[in-house]
Coordinates of C-alpha atoms and ligand atoms in Angstrom, one line a residue:
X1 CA 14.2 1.2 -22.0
X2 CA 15.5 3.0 -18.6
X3 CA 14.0 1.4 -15.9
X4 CA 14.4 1.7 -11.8
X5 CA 14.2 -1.7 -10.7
X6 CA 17.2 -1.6 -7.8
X7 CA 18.5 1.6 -6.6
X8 CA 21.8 0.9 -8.1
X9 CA 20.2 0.8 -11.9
X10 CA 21.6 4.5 -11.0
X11 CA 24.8 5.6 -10.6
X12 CA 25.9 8.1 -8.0
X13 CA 26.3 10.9 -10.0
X14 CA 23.0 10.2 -11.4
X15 CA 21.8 10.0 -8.2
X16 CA 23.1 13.7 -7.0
X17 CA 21.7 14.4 -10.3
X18 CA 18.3 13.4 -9.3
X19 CA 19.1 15.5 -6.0
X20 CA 19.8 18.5 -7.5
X21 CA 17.0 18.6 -9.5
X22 CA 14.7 17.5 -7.0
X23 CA 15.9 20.6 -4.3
X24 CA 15.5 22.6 -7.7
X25 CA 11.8 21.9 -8.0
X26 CA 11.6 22.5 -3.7
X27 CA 12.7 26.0 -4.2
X28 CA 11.4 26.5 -8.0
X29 CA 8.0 24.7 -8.4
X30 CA 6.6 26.9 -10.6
X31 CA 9.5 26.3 -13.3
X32 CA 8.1 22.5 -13.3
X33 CA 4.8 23.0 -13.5
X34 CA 4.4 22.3 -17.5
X35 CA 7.0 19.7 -17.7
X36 CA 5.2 16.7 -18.3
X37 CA 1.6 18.2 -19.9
X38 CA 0.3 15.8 -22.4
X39 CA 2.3 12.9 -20.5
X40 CA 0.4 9.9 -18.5
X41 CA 1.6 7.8 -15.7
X42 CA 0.2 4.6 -15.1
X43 CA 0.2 3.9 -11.0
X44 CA 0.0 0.1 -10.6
X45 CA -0.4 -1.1 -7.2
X46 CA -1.7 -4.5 -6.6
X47 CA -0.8 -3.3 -2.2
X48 CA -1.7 -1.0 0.0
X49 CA 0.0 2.3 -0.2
X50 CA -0.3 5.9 0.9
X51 CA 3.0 7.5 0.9
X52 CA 3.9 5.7 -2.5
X53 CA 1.0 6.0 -4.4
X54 CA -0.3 9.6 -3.6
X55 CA 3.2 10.8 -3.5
X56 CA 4.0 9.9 -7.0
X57 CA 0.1 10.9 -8.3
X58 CA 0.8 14.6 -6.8
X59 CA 4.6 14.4 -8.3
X60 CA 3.1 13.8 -12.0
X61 CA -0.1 16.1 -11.3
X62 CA 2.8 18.6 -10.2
X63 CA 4.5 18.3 -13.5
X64 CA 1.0 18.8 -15.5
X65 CA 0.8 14.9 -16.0
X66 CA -2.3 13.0 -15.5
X67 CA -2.2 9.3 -13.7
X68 CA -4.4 6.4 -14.1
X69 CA -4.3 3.0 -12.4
X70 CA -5.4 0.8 -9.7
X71 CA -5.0 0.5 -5.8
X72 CA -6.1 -2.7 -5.5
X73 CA -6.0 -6.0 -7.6
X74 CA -9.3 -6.5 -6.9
X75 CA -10.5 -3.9 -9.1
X76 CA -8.3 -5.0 -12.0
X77 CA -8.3 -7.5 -14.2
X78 CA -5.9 -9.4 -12.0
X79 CA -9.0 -10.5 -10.3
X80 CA -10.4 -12.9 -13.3
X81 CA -6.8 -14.0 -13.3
X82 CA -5.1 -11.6 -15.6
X83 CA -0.8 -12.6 -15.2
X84 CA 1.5 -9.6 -14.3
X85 CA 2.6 -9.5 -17.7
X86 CA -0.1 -9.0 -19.9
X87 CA -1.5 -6.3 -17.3
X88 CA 2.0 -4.2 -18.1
X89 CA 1.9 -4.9 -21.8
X90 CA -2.3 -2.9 -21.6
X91 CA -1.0 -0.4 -19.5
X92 CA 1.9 0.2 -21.5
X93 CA -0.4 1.2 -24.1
X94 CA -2.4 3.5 -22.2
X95 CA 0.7 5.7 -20.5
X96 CA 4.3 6.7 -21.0
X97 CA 5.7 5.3 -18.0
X98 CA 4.6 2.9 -15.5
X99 CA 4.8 2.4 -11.6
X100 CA 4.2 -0.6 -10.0
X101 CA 4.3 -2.0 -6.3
X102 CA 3.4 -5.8 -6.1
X103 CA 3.4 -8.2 -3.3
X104 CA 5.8 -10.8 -5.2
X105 CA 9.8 -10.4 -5.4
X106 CA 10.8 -9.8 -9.1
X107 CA 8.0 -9.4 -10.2
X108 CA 9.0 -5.8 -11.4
X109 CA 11.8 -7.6 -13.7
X110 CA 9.0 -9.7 -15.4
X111 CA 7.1 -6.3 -15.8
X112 CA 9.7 -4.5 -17.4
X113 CA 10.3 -7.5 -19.9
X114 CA 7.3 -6.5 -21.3
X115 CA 6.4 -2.9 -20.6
X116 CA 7.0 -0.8 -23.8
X117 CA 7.8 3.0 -21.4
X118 CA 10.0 2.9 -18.3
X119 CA 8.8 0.9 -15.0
X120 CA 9.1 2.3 -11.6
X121 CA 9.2 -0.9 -9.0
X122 CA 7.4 1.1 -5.9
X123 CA 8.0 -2.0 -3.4
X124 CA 8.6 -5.8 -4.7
X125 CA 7.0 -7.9 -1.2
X126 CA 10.4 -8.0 1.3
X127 CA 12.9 -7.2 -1.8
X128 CA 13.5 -3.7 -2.6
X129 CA 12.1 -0.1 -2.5
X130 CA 14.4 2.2 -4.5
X131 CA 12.3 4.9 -4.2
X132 CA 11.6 5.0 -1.0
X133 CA 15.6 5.0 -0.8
X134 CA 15.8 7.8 -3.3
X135 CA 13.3 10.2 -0.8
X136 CA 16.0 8.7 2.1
X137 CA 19.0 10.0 0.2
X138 CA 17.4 13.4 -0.2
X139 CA 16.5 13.2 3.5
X140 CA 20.0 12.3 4.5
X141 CA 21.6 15.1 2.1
X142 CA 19.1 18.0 3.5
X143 CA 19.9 16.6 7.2
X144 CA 23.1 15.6 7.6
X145 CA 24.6 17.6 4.3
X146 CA 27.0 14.4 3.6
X147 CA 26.8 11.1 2.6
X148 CA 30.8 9.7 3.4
X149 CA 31.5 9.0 7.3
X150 CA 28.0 8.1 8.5
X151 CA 26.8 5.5 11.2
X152 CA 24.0 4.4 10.3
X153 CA 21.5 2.2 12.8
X154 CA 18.7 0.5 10.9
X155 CA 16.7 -1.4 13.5
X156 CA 13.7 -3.2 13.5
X157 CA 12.6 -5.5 11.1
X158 CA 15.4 -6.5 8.9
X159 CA 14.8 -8.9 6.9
X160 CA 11.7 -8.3 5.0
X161 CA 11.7 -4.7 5.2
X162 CA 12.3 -3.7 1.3
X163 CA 13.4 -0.1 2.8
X164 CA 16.0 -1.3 4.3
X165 CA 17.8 -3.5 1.4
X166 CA 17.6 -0.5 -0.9
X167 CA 19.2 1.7 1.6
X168 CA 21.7 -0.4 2.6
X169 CA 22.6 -1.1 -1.0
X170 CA 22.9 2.2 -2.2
X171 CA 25.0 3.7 1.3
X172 CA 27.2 0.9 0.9
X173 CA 28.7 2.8 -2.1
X174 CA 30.2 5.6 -0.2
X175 CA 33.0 6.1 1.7
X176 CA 33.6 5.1 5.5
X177 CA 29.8 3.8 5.9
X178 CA 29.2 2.1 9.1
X179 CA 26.1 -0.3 9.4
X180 CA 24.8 -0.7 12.8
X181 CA 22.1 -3.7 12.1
X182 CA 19.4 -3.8 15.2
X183 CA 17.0 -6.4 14.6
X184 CA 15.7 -9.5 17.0
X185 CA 17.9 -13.0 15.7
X186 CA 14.6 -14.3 13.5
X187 CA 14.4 -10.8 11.5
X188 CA 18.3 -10.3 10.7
X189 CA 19.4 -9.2 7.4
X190 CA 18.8 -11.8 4.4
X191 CA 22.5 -13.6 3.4
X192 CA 22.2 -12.3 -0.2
X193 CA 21.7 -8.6 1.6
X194 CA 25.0 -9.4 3.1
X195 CA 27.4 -10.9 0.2
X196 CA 26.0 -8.9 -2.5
X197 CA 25.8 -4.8 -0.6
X198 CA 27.7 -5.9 2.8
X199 CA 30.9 -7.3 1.8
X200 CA 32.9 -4.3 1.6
X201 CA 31.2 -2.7 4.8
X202 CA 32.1 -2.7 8.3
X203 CA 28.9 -3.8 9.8
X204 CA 27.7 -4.9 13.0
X205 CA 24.4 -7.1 14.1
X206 CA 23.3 -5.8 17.5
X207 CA 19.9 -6.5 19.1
X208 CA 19.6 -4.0 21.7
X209 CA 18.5 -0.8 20.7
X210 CA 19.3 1.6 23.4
X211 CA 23.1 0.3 23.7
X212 CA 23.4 1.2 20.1
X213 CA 22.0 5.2 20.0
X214 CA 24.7 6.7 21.2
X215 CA 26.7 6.5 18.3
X216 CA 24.3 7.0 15.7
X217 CA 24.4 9.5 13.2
X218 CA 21.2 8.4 11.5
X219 CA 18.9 6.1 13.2
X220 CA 16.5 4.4 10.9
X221 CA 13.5 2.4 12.4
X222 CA 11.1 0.6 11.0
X223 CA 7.8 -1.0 11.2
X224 CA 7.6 -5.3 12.1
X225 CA 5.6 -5.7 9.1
X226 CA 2.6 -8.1 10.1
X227 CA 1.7 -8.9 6.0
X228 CA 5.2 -10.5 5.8
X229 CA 4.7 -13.0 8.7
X230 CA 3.7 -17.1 8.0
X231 CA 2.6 -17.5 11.5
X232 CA 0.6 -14.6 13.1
X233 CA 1.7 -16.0 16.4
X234 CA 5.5 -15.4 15.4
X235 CA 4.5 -11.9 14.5
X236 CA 2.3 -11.1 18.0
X237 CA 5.5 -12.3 19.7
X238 CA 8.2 -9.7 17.6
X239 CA 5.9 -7.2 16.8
X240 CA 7.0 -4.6 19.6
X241 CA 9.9 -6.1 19.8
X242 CA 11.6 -2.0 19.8
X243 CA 9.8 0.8 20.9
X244 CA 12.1 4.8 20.2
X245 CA 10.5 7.2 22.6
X246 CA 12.0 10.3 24.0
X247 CA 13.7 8.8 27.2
X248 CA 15.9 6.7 25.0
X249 CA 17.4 9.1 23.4
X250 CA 18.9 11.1 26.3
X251 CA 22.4 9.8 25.2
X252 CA 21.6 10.2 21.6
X253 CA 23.7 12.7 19.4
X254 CA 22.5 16.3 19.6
X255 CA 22.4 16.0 15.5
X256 CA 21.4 12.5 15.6
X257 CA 18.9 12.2 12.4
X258 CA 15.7 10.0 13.2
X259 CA 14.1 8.5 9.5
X260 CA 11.3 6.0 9.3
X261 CA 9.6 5.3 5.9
X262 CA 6.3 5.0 7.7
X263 CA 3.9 3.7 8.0
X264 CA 5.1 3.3 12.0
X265 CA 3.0 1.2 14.4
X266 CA 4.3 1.0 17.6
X267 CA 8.0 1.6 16.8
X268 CA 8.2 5.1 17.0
X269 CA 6.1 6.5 20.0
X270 CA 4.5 9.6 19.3
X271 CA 6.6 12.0 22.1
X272 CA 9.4 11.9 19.2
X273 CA 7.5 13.5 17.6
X274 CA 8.1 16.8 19.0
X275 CA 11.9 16.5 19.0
X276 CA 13.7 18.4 16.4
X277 CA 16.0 15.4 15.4
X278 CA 12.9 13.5 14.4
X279 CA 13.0 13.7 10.8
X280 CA 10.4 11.1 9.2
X281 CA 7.4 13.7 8.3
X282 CA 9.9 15.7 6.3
X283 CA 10.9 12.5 4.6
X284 CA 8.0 11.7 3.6
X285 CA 7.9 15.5 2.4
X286 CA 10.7 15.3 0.0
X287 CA 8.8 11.6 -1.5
X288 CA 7.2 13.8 -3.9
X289 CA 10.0 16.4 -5.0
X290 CA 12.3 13.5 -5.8
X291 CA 9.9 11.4 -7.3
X292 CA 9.0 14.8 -9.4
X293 CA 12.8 14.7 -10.6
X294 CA 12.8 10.7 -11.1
X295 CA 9.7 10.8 -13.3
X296 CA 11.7 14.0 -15.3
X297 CA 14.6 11.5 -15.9
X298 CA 13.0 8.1 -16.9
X299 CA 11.3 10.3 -19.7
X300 CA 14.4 12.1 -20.9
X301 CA 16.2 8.7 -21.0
X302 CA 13.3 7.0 -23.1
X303 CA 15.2 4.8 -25.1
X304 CA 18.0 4.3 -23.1
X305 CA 18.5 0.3 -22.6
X306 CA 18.5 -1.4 -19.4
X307 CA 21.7 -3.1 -19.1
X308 CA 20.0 -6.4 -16.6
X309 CA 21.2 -9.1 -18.0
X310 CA 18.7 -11.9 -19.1
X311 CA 20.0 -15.3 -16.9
X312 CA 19.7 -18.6 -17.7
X313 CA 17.7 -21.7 -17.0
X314 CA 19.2 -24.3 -15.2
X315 CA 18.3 -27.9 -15.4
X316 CA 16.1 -29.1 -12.6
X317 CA 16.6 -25.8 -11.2
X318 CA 14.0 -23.5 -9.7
X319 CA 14.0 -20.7 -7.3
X320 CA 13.4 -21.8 -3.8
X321 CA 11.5 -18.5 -2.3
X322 CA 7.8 -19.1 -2.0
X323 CA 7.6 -15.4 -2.3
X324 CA 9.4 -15.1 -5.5
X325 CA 7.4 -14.3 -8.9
X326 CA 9.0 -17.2 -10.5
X327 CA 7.0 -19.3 -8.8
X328 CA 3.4 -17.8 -9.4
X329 CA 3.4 -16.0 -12.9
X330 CA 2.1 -18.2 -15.6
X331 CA 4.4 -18.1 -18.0
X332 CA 7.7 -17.7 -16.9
X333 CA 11.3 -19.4 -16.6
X334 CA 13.2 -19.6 -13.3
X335 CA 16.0 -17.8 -14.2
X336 CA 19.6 -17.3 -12.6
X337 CA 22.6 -15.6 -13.2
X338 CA 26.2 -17.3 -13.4
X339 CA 26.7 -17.9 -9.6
X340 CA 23.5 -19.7 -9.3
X341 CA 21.3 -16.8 -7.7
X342 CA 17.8 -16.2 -9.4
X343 CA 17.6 -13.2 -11.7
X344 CA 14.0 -12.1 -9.9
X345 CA 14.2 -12.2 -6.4
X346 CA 18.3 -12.3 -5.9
X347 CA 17.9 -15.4 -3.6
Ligands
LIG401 N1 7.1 4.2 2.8 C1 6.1 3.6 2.1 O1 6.3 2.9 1.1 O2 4.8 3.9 2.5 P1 3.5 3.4 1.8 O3 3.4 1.9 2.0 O4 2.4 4.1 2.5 O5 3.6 3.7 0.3

C-alpha cells in the first residue's frame, strides 16, 4: 500500500508530479470533476481542524468523491475506548483511502499497519504535517517560481510545530537551501529535526526576528501552539513571544514571500494583511488543489508497497516521548530502527 506518512515517502519528481497536476486541476477543474465518482474517503480526525479537514472534504467532493468520518473522538468509538488500530481496520472497510490527524506521534505508522487503502497522516501531535508541506511547496513554486537558492526564515514555535519539520525535511533536499531558525531558546528545533533533515544544511538559530528579515526570501511564521504546552504558565510567558506587522518589514525584500499554515493568533498582525508579499490566504487556497492531485495519486498507486521498514524491539527498551503512540496504544511494541531511534515518533 502507498501511503504519505513523511513528506519524503515522495520523491521529488513525484513531488513536481503532484505540482503539475495540481496547477492542472487550478486552470482545468472541470477535467477533474468525474475522477474519483464511486470513490469514498474516510476523514479521521481525532483534533481540531479547519484548513485540513474541509480542504481535503472539498478536494474529494471536487473529484465526485464522497467523505465520511469524524471531527472529534468524542463522537467515535474512540470514546468507549476503541485503540487507533481497530478504528483504521472499520474504516478501512467503509472507504478507499483514509486521512487521519491524531494528537499522538506515530500514531499514523500504527494506522497504516493496519489500514487495507492508502493513509494520509494530516498532522501526528508536534511530529509532522506532509500535507500541509505539500500546499507550502505549491505555494513556494507559484511565488517564488524556484525551489534551489532560497533563504528560508521559519520563526516561531519550532519545536512542536509539525509544519515546520515537514518543511524543513523536504527543502533540505534541494540545492543551496539556507535555514534561518527564529525561535525563543525553549522552542528550538528537536535534535532528531537536526541530524536526520539538517545535517547537510547550512542553518542558523537566531532569536530575533527583525535582525533576520532582511535577508529572507520566504519568511514562514507560525503560531506558539498553546495544546502542545505542559505548563500553561510556560506557554502565557512564549506565547507572543514574535509579533510580524507592517513596520517590521520596511527592510524586508520587495519579493520577500510571507507563508503561515494558519491558524495565526497573534503572530501575524492583521495590517500584513494588505501587503502583496503576504501570501498565507493563497496557501491555504492551493490546500485543496494539491490535496485534489495527492488523493488522484494514492489511488493510482493502490498496491504500491510502502517501503518503511518494520524496526525491532529492543530489550528493556522503550520510547522515552510521553507524546509518542508507543506509549498509549494497547497493543503495540516499542519499536526502533538500527541506530536506536523509535520507528513511530523518530525520537
Ligand atoms: N494548517 C493546518 O493544519 O490548519 P488546520 O489545523 O486548521 O487544519
Amino acid at each position: 500500500m502507498r501511503n504519505l506518512i513523511n513528506i519524503l515517502d515522495f520523491s521529488i519528481s513525484e513531488l513536481d508530479e503532484l505540482i503539475a497536476v495540481a496547477s492542472d486541476i487550478m486552470d482545468n477543474p472541470e477535467k477533474y470533476a468525474d475522477k474519483c465518482r464511486g470513490k469514498i474517503m474516510g476523514a479521521l480526525f481525532f483534533e481540531p481542524s479547519t484548513r485540513t479537514r474541509l480542504s481535503f472534504t472539498s478536494a474529494m467532493m471536487s473529484l465526485g468523491g464522497q467523505v465520511l468520518g469524524f471531527d472529534q473522538a468524542a463522537s467515535s468509538s474512540v470514546a468507549k475506548g476503541e485503540t487507533v488500530a481497530d478504528t483504521v481496520r472499520m474504516v478501512s472497510a467503509y472507504s478507499d483511502i483514509i486521512v487521519m490527524r491524531h494528537p499522538k506521534e506515530g500514531a499514523p505508522i500504527v494506522a497504516s499497519r493496519v489500514a487495507s487503502v492508502p493513509l494520509i497522516n494530516a498532522g501526528d501531535g508536534g511530529h509532522y504535517h506532509p500535507t500541509q508541506t505539500l500546499t507550502d511547496l505549491l505555494t513556494i513554486h507559484k511565488k517564488k517560481g524556484r525551489f534551489d537558492n532560497l533563504t528560508i526564515g521559519i520563526c516561531g514555535d519550532l519545536k512542536y510545530g509539525r509544519t515546520v519539520h515537514s518543511l524543513i525535511s523536504a527543502m533540505s533536499r534541494y540545492e543551496n537551501v539556507k535555514f534561518v531558525l527564529i525561535s525563543p531558546k525553549e522552542l528550538q528545533i528537536p535534535d532528531y529535526v537536526k541530524e536526520e533533515y539538517l545535517i547537510n544544511s547550512e542553518y542558523i538559530e537566531v532569536t530575533d526576528l527583525e535582525k533576520a528579515i532582511p535577508e529572507l526570501d520566504v519568511l514562514y511564521m507560525t503560531r506558539i501552539q498553546a495544546e502542545r504546552f505542559e505548563s500553561a504558565q510556560e506557554y502565557e510567558r512564549l506565547k507572543d513571544s514574535y509579533i510580524l506587522n507592517h513596520a517590521k518589514l520596511d527592510f524586508a525584500k520587495s519579493d520577500l514571500s510571507i507563508m503561515h499554515p494558519l491558524p495565526r493568533v497573534n503572530e501575524i498582525d492583521v495590517d500584513v494583511d494588505e501587503d502583496s508579499r503576504a501570501h498565507y490566504f493563497d496557501q491555504a487556497k492551493y490546500g485543496r488543489y494539491i490535496r485534489m492531485a495527492l488523493i488522484l495519486m494514492l489511488l493510482k498507486t493502490h498496491g504500491v508497497d510502502d517501503k518503511r521498514g518494520f524496526g525491532m524491539e529492543m530489550e528493556g527498551k522503550t520510547c522515552t516521548n510521553p507524546h509518542c503512540i508507543s506509549n498509549s496504544e494497547r497493543g503495540i511494541k516499542s519499536l526502533f530502527t538500527d541506530n536506536g531511534k523509535c520507528i513511530y515518533c523518530d525520537q
